[in-house]
């Protein structure tokens, strides 16, 4: 298969510069990643770091404000010390996932500060945090939420490590071993088996966070099979997170109805952020998921942005099939966009805005308005109950770019000097009303399947047990086990 860069060379030689380029708004065939990987090449490339450093040094508007937001976060201090654990638990007795979450935020934020300022005290802090965890962590446990932990912290950890690749004293080999033995197996298991549930049981955000982690680990570890696994699932996976299941209905005017908008806006916006994360990491490796299927992601995030800005949106009713084979099953029908947590603020818009508007020259009026509303974006717990640790954040600093329209991804791959990782193996939801409107036990590993949905949210919030811990949305159900 030809890389996009190769296709563009052929196109130039033939005098047909448009060959292989993604047609703006037309959904041309997405790019195919080249044989070697771009490093750094997850959420940020070296060109991105060069831009940030130059703009901050020059004191330019948005970059200056974005860096001030980063520097003012307590987890950006070079004095931060890691608190590594052998076992991280989420959603069960002994829940300690916030320790991991804050340490990852500190590693990522110190790595960014080093790249922007050159101050090695921040690089040393990031390195030491990553090394401490790779020497200690051996397991993720808890309720079904353990899969959430594996996804969110998998992609975030990989991004911090990618920035530190090659820094003196950073044990990349040991870190990759941790990612491949602790995080990836859980990501792969969830996407393959969905914790023993129906493939439609878990919402799009569950799948998307696992896809983000698989993709990030694949790139970090130079593992083409894992990158292919993530991209294939994004395009045609059987669960709710594949793009046509996550955004199943396209309405007039180019708005794509996201399934989670019918559930609640906290999780809908989590999905928005994960879509942007997945697409940006893929783009930096020459794979255009932003433009896949006639820019379906753009249509979905515009829909979510429009609703959360207070405007009306069209809504097609749909029925969710939930439960586990041989255990129980139920159906729940959604007939309108949910108002729960409508207007929640998350640091997720700058990357989408800067790609679609400043990089591709497309119209994204509602995403643009959301980006302006949240700017400058923070991160690392700045948003507390609004999912402040679900996203790495600081998008105003890291994603703001001058408007320069491109028609194709054109990375410059460099041969990797890291170890070669082992290869891996690799239905639209039709959610009828649940008469009880509440949550139900769902089998799986013990009693740990997700029990969520419009009815579930109404039931738990009525009794005041919607718990927000460390920036993660966690709906408590029977026995106080979390699900998200």
Coordinates of C-alpha atoms in Angstrom, one line a residue:
X1 CA 0.0 0.0 0.0
X2 CA 1.2 3.5 -0.8
X3 CA 1.7 6.1 1.8
X4 CA 0.0 9.4 1.3
X5 CA 3.4 11.0 0.9
X6 CA 4.2 8.5 -1.9
X7 CA 0.9 9.2 -3.5
X8 CA 1.5 12.9 -3.5
X9 CA 4.9 12.4 -5.1
X10 CA 3.3 10.3 -7.8
X11 CA 0.6 12.9 -8.2
X12 CA 3.2 15.7 -8.6
X13 CA 5.1 13.8 -11.2
X14 CA 2.0 13.1 -13.1
X15 CA 0.9 16.7 -13.0
X16 CA -2.2 15.8 -11.0
X17 CA -1.6 17.3 -7.6
X18 CA -5.0 16.3 -6.3
X19 CA -4.4 12.5 -6.5
X20 CA -4.4 11.0 -3.0
X21 CA -5.5 14.2 -1.3
X22 CA -8.5 14.2 0.9
X23 CA -11.1 16.2 -1.0
X24 CA -12.4 18.9 1.3
X25 CA -16.0 18.0 2.3
X26 CA -16.1 15.1 -0.2
X27 CA -14.9 12.2 2.0
X28 CA -12.1 11.1 -0.3
X29 CA -10.3 7.9 0.6
X30 CA -8.4 8.3 3.9
X31 CA -4.6 8.3 3.9
X32 CA -2.7 5.1 4.5
X33 CA 0.1 5.4 7.1
X34 CA 3.6 4.9 5.9
X35 CA 5.7 1.8 6.8
X36 CA 7.7 3.8 9.4
X37 CA 6.4 5.9 12.2
X38 CA 6.7 9.7 12.9
X39 CA 8.3 10.4 16.3
X40 CA 7.2 12.4 18.2
X41 CA 3.9 11.6 16.6
X42 CA 1.0 11.1 18.9
X43 CA -1.0 14.3 19.7
X44 CA 2.1 16.4 18.9
X45 CA 4.9 16.4 16.4
X46 CA 8.2 18.2 16.6
X47 CA 6.8 20.9 14.3
X48 CA 4.1 21.5 16.9
X49 CA 6.6 21.8 19.7
X50 CA 8.7 24.2 17.6
X51 CA 5.6 26.3 17.0
X52 CA 4.6 26.4 20.6
X53 CA 8.1 27.3 21.8
X54 CA 8.5 30.1 19.2
X55 CA 5.0 31.6 19.9
X56 CA 5.3 31.5 23.6
X57 CA 8.8 33.0 23.5
X58 CA 7.5 35.8 21.3
X59 CA 4.6 36.4 23.8
X60 CA 1.9 35.9 21.1
X61 CA -1.7 36.1 22.3
X62 CA -3.4 32.7 22.4
X63 CA -0.1 30.8 22.9
X64 CA 0.9 33.1 25.8
X65 CA -2.5 32.6 27.4
X66 CA -2.4 28.9 26.8
X67 CA 1.0 28.6 28.4
X68 CA 0.0 30.6 31.4
X69 CA -2.9 28.2 31.9
X70 CA -0.4 25.3 31.8
X71 CA 2.1 26.9 34.1
X72 CA -0.5 27.8 36.6
X73 CA -1.7 24.3 37.1
X74 CA -0.3 22.7 40.3
X75 CA 0.5 19.4 38.4
X76 CA 2.8 21.3 36.1
X77 CA 5.4 22.0 38.9
X78 CA 8.8 20.4 38.4
X79 CA 8.7 19.5 42.1
X80 CA 5.9 16.9 41.6
X81 CA 6.7 13.5 42.9
X82 CA 5.2 10.3 41.7
X83 CA 3.2 8.0 43.9
X84 CA 3.3 4.7 41.9
X85 CA 1.1 1.7 42.7
X86 CA 1.4 -1.9 41.8
X87 CA -2.4 -2.3 41.3
X88 CA -4.7 0.5 40.3
X89 CA -8.4 0.1 41.1
X90 CA -11.3 1.9 39.6
X91 CA -15.0 1.5 40.5
X92 CA -14.6 -0.9 43.4
X93 CA -13.5 -1.1 47.0
X94 CA -10.0 0.5 47.3
X95 CA -10.6 2.8 44.3
X96 CA -7.3 4.6 43.9
X97 CA -7.3 5.6 40.2
X98 CA -7.0 9.3 40.9
X99 CA -3.4 8.7 42.1
X100 CA -2.6 7.4 38.6
X101 CA -4.6 10.1 36.9
X102 CA -2.9 13.0 38.7
X103 CA 0.6 11.5 38.1
X104 CA -0.1 11.1 34.4
X105 CA -1.3 14.7 34.2
X106 CA 1.9 15.8 36.0
X107 CA 4.1 13.8 33.6
X108 CA 2.4 15.2 30.5
X109 CA 2.3 18.7 31.7
X110 CA 6.0 18.8 32.8
X111 CA 6.9 17.2 29.5
X112 CA 5.1 20.0 27.7
X113 CA 6.7 22.7 29.8
X114 CA 10.1 21.3 28.9
X115 CA 9.4 21.3 25.2
X116 CA 8.2 24.9 25.3
X117 CA 10.8 26.4 27.6
X118 CA 13.8 24.0 27.4
X119 CA 13.9 23.8 31.2
X120 CA 15.3 20.3 32.0
X121 CA 13.9 20.4 35.6
X122 CA 10.5 19.7 34.0
X123 CA 11.9 17.0 31.8
X124 CA 13.5 15.3 34.8
X125 CA 10.2 15.5 36.6
X126 CA 8.3 13.9 33.7
X127 CA 11.0 11.2 33.3
X128 CA 11.0 10.3 36.9
X129 CA 7.2 10.0 37.1
X130 CA 7.1 7.7 34.0
X131 CA 10.0 5.6 35.3
X132 CA 8.5 5.2 38.7
X133 CA 5.2 3.9 37.3
X134 CA 6.8 1.5 34.8
X135 CA 8.8 0.0 37.7
X136 CA 5.8 -0.6 39.8
X137 CA 2.5 -1.0 38.0
X138 CA 1.4 -4.5 37.2
X139 CA -2.4 -4.6 37.1
X140 CA -5.6 -2.6 36.6
X141 CA -8.6 -3.9 38.6
X142 CA -12.1 -3.0 39.8
X143 CA -15.5 -3.1 38.3
X144 CA -16.2 -2.8 34.6
X145 CA -14.6 0.6 35.1
X146 CA -11.2 -1.1 34.9
X147 CA -11.6 -0.9 31.2
X148 CA -12.2 2.8 31.4
X149 CA -9.0 3.2 33.3
X150 CA -7.1 1.1 30.8
X151 CA -8.4 3.3 28.0
X152 CA -8.1 6.8 29.4
X153 CA -4.8 6.2 31.1
X154 CA -3.4 4.1 28.3
X155 CA -3.7 6.8 25.7
X156 CA -2.6 9.5 28.2
X157 CA 0.4 7.6 29.5
X158 CA 1.5 6.9 25.9
X159 CA 1.4 10.5 25.0
X160 CA 3.5 11.6 27.9
X161 CA 6.1 8.9 27.1
X162 CA 6.1 9.8 23.4
X163 CA 7.2 13.4 24.3
X164 CA 10.0 12.0 26.5
X165 CA 11.2 9.5 24.0
X166 CA 15.0 9.7 23.8
X167 CA 15.4 11.9 26.9
X168 CA 18.4 10.9 29.1
X169 CA 17.5 8.4 31.7
X170 CA 14.0 7.6 30.5
X171 CA 13.6 3.8 30.3
X172 CA 11.4 3.6 27.2
X173 CA 11.9 -0.1 26.9
X174 CA 10.5 -0.8 30.3
X175 CA 7.7 1.7 29.8
X176 CA 6.6 0.0 26.6
X177 CA 6.7 -3.3 28.3
X178 CA 4.2 -1.9 30.9
X179 CA 1.9 -0.6 28.2
X180 CA 2.0 -3.9 26.3
X181 CA 1.4 -6.1 29.3
X182 CA -0.9 -4.0 31.5
X183 CA -2.9 -1.6 29.3
X184 CA -3.1 -3.1 25.8
X185 CA -4.5 -6.6 26.8
X186 CA -7.4 -4.9 28.5
X187 CA -8.1 -2.6 25.6
X188 CA -8.0 -5.4 23.1
X189 CA -10.1 -7.7 25.3
X190 CA -12.8 -5.0 25.7
X191 CA -13.0 -4.2 22.0
X192 CA -13.2 -8.0 21.2
X193 CA -15.5 -9.2 23.9
X194 CA -17.1 -6.2 25.6
X195 CA -16.8 -7.8 29.0
X196 CA -19.2 -10.6 28.1
X197 CA -22.0 -8.2 27.2
X198 CA -23.8 -7.6 23.9
X199 CA -21.7 -5.4 21.7
X200 CA -24.2 -2.7 21.9
X201 CA -24.3 -2.7 25.7
X202 CA -21.5 -0.2 26.3
X203 CA -21.8 3.3 25.0
X204 CA -19.5 4.9 22.4
X205 CA -17.2 6.5 24.9
X206 CA -16.2 3.1 26.3
X207 CA -15.1 1.9 22.8
X208 CA -13.5 5.1 21.8
X209 CA -11.2 5.3 24.9
X210 CA -10.1 1.8 24.2
X211 CA -9.5 2.7 20.5
X212 CA -7.5 5.7 21.6
X213 CA -5.3 3.6 23.8
X214 CA -4.7 0.9 21.2
X215 CA -3.7 3.5 18.6
X216 CA -1.4 5.4 21.0
X217 CA 0.3 2.2 22.2
X218 CA 0.7 1.1 18.6
X219 CA 2.5 4.3 17.6
X220 CA 4.6 4.5 20.8
X221 CA 5.7 0.9 20.3
X222 CA 6.1 1.1 16.5
X223 CA 3.5 -1.7 16.2
X224 CA 1.7 -1.5 12.9
X225 CA -0.7 -4.3 13.8
X226 CA -2.0 -2.3 16.7
X227 CA -2.4 0.8 14.7
X228 CA -4.3 -1.1 12.1
X229 CA -6.5 -2.7 14.8
X230 CA -7.5 0.7 16.1
X231 CA -8.1 2.3 12.7
X232 CA -10.1 -0.8 11.5
X233 CA -12.3 -0.7 14.7
X234 CA -12.9 3.1 14.2
X235 CA -14.2 2.5 10.7
X236 CA -16.1 -0.8 11.1
X237 CA -16.0 -2.1 14.6
X238 CA -19.0 -4.0 16.0
X239 CA -19.5 -1.9 19.1
X240 CA -21.1 1.5 19.7
X241 CA -17.7 3.3 19.3
X242 CA -17.2 2.6 15.6
X243 CA -17.9 5.8 13.7
X244 CA -21.2 4.9 12.1
X245 CA -22.5 3.5 15.4
X246 CA -21.3 6.5 17.4
X247 CA -22.8 8.9 14.8
X248 CA -25.6 6.8 13.3
X249 CA -27.9 9.5 11.8
X250 CA -27.0 12.4 9.4
X251 CA -29.5 15.2 9.3
X252 CA -30.1 17.9 6.8
X253 CA -27.5 20.7 7.1
X254 CA -24.7 18.4 7.8
X255 CA -25.4 17.6 11.5
X256 CA -24.5 14.1 12.7
X257 CA -26.6 12.8 15.6
X258 CA -24.2 11.3 18.2
X259 CA -25.7 8.5 20.3
X260 CA -24.4 9.8 23.6
X261 CA -26.2 13.1 23.1
X262 CA -29.4 11.1 23.9
X263 CA -27.8 9.8 27.1
X264 CA -26.3 12.8 28.8
X265 CA -23.9 15.6 27.8
X266 CA -21.0 14.7 30.1
X267 CA -20.5 11.4 28.2
X268 CA -21.4 13.0 24.8
X269 CA -18.6 15.5 25.3
X270 CA -16.2 12.8 26.5
X271 CA -16.9 11.1 23.1
X272 CA -16.3 14.4 21.3
X273 CA -12.9 14.7 23.0
X274 CA -11.9 11.1 22.3
X275 CA -12.9 11.5 18.6
X276 CA -10.6 14.5 18.4
X277 CA -7.8 12.7 20.2
X278 CA -8.0 9.6 17.9
X279 CA -8.2 11.7 14.8
X280 CA -5.2 13.9 15.7
X281 CA -2.9 10.9 16.6
X282 CA -3.9 9.2 13.4
X283 CA -3.4 12.4 11.3
X284 CA 0.2 12.7 12.6
X285 CA 0.9 9.3 11.2
X286 CA -0.6 10.1 7.8
X287 CA -4.0 8.6 8.4
X288 CA -7.0 10.9 7.8
X289 CA -9.8 9.9 10.2
X290 CA -11.0 13.4 10.5
X291 CA -12.2 13.3 6.9
X292 CA -13.3 9.7 6.8
X293 CA -16.8 9.0 5.5
X294 CA -17.4 12.5 4.3
X295 CA -16.1 14.1 7.5
X296 CA -18.5 12.2 9.7
X297 CA -16.6 13.3 12.8
X298 CA -17.1 16.9 11.9
X299 CA -20.9 16.4 11.5
X300 CA -21.1 14.7 14.9
X301 CA -19.1 17.2 16.9
X302 CA -20.9 20.1 15.3
X303 CA -24.2 18.5 16.4
X304 CA -22.9 18.1 20.0
X305 CA -21.6 21.6 20.0
X306 CA -24.8 23.1 18.7
X307 CA -26.9 21.3 21.4
X308 CA -24.5 22.3 24.2
X309 CA -24.5 25.9 23.1
X310 CA -28.3 26.0 23.8
X311 CA -29.6 25.6 20.2
X312 CA -32.2 23.0 19.1
X313 CA -31.1 20.0 17.1
X314 CA -33.0 17.4 15.1
X315 CA -33.3 14.0 16.7
X316 CA -34.1 10.6 15.3
X317 CA -35.5 8.1 17.9
X318 CA -33.5 4.9 18.4
X319 CA -33.6 1.9 20.6
X320 CA -30.6 0.6 22.6
X321 CA -30.2 -3.1 23.2
X322 CA -28.4 -3.8 26.4
X323 CA -27.4 -6.7 28.6
X324 CA -25.4 -9.9 28.3
X325 CA -26.1 -13.1 26.4
X326 CA -27.5 -15.8 28.6
X327 CA -27.8 -13.4 31.5
X328 CA -30.4 -10.7 30.8
X329 CA -31.3 -8.2 28.2
X330 CA -33.3 -5.0 27.9
X331 CA -34.2 -2.2 25.5
X332 CA -34.4 1.5 26.0
X333 CA -35.7 4.0 23.5
X334 CA -34.3 7.6 23.2
X335 CA -36.6 10.2 21.6
X336 CA -34.8 13.5 22.2
X337 CA -31.5 15.0 23.1
X338 CA -30.8 14.9 26.9
X339 CA -30.6 18.0 28.9
X340 CA -28.5 16.4 31.6
X341 CA -25.2 18.3 32.1
X342 CA -26.0 20.4 29.0
X343 CA -23.4 23.0 28.5
X344 CA -20.7 21.3 30.5
X345 CA -17.2 22.7 29.9
X346 CA -14.4 20.3 28.8
X347 CA -11.0 21.1 27.2
X348 CA -11.8 19.3 23.9
X349 CA -12.6 21.9 21.3
X350 CA -9.4 23.6 20.2
X351 CA -8.0 20.6 18.5
X352 CA -11.1 20.1 16.5
X353 CA -11.5 23.8 15.7
X354 CA -7.9 24.2 14.6
X355 CA -8.0 21.1 12.4
X356 CA -11.2 21.7 10.6
X357 CA -11.0 25.5 10.3
X358 CA -7.3 26.5 10.4
X359 CA -5.8 23.4 8.9
X360 CA -8.5 22.3 6.4
X361 CA -10.4 25.5 5.8
X362 CA -13.8 24.0 6.5
X363 CA -16.8 25.6 8.2
X364 CA -17.4 24.5 11.8
X365 CA -19.5 27.3 13.3
X366 CA -20.6 25.6 16.4
X367 CA -17.2 24.0 17.2
X368 CA -15.7 27.4 16.6
X369 CA -18.1 29.0 19.1
X370 CA -17.4 26.4 21.7
X371 CA -13.6 26.8 21.3
X372 CA -13.9 30.5 21.8
X373 CA -16.1 30.0 24.8
X374 CA -13.7 27.6 26.6
X375 CA -10.4 29.4 25.5
X376 CA -7.8 29.3 26.9
X377 CA -8.2 25.6 27.6
X378 CA -6.9 24.1 30.8
X379 CA -6.4 20.5 31.9
X380 CA -5.0 18.4 34.6
X381 CA -8.1 18.6 36.9
X382 CA -8.9 22.3 36.1
X383 CA -12.5 21.3 35.4
X384 CA -13.1 19.2 38.4
X385 CA -16.5 17.7 38.0
X386 CA -16.5 18.3 34.3
X387 CA -14.2 15.5 33.3
X388 CA -11.0 17.5 33.9
X389 CA -8.9 14.3 34.0
X390 CA -10.5 12.5 31.1
X391 CA -8.6 14.7 28.6
X392 CA -5.0 15.9 28.6
X393 CA -6.2 19.4 27.8
X394 CA -4.3 22.7 27.2
X395 CA -5.5 22.7 23.6
X396 CA -5.1 26.5 23.2
X397 CA -1.4 26.1 23.7
X398 CA -0.8 22.9 21.9
X399 CA -3.3 23.0 18.9
X400 CA -3.6 26.7 18.0
X401 CA -2.1 27.3 14.6
X402 CA -2.1 30.0 12.0
X403 CA -4.5 29.3 9.2
X404 CA -2.6 27.4 6.5
X405 CA -4.9 25.2 4.4
X406 CA -3.6 21.7 3.6
X407 CA -5.3 19.1 1.5
X408 CA -3.5 16.0 2.8
X409 CA -1.6 14.7 5.7
X410 CA 2.1 14.9 4.9
X411 CA 4.2 13.5 7.8
X412 CA 7.8 12.9 7.4
X413 CA 8.4 9.4 8.9
X414 CA 11.7 8.6 10.5
X415 CA 13.0 5.2 11.2
X416 CA 12.3 4.2 14.7
X417 CA 15.2 3.3 17.0
X418 CA 12.9 1.7 19.6
X419 CA 12.2 -2.0 20.1
X420 CA 9.8 -3.8 17.8
X421 CA 6.7 -4.7 19.6
X422 CA 4.8 -8.0 19.2
X423 CA 2.0 -8.0 16.7
X424 CA -1.6 -8.3 17.9
X425 CA -4.8 -10.0 16.7
X426 CA -7.3 -8.0 16.0
X427 CA -23.7 -3.2 14.5
X428 CA -25.2 -0.3 14.9
X429 CA -27.0 -0.1 18.2
X430 CA -30.7 -0.6 18.1
X431 CA -31.5 0.6 21.6
X432 CA -37.7 -0.2 23.4
X433 CA -38.4 1.3 26.5
X434 CA -37.3 -0.1 29.8
X435 CA -40.5 0.0 31.8
X436 CA -38.6 0.4 35.1
X437 CA -36.5 3.3 33.9
X438 CA -33.8 2.1 36.2
X439 CA -30.6 0.1 36.2
X440 CA -30.4 -3.6 36.3
X441 CA -27.7 -6.2 37.1
X442 CA -25.9 -7.3 34.0
X443 CA -23.7 -10.3 34.6
X444 CA -20.3 -10.5 33.0
X445 CA -17.3 -10.7 35.4
X446 CA -19.4 -11.1 38.5
X447 CA -21.9 -8.2 38.4
X448 CA -19.7 -5.6 36.8
X449 CA -21.2 -4.7 33.4
X450 CA -22.2 -1.1 32.9
X451 CA -25.7 -0.2 34.0
X452 CA -26.2 3.1 32.4
X453 CA -28.7 5.0 30.2
X454 CA -31.3 7.7 30.5
X455 CA -33.3 5.6 32.9
X456 CA -30.3 4.8 35.0
X457 CA -29.2 8.4 35.2
X458 CA -32.6 9.5 36.3
X459 CA -32.8 6.7 39.0
X460 CA -29.5 7.5 40.6
X461 CA -29.6 11.2 40.4
X462 CA -33.0 11.2 42.1
X463 CA -31.3 9.7 45.1
X464 CA -28.3 11.9 44.9
X465 CA -25.7 9.3 44.2
X466 CA -24.2 10.6 41.0
X467 CA -20.6 10.6 42.0
X468 CA -17.9 12.7 40.4
X469 CA -14.4 11.7 41.5
X470 CA -11.2 13.2 40.3
X471 CA -12.8 14.6 37.2
X472 CA -14.3 11.2 36.1
X473 CA -18.0 10.8 35.6
X474 CA -18.9 7.7 37.6
X475 CA -22.5 6.6 37.9
X476 CA -22.9 4.5 41.0
X477 CA -25.3 1.6 41.0
X478 CA -26.0 -1.4 43.2
X479 CA -23.3 -1.9 45.7
X480 CA -21.6 1.4 44.8
X481 CA -19.7 0.0 41.9
X482 CA -19.0 2.7 39.3
X483 CA -19.9 2.7 35.7
X484 CA -19.4 5.3 33.1

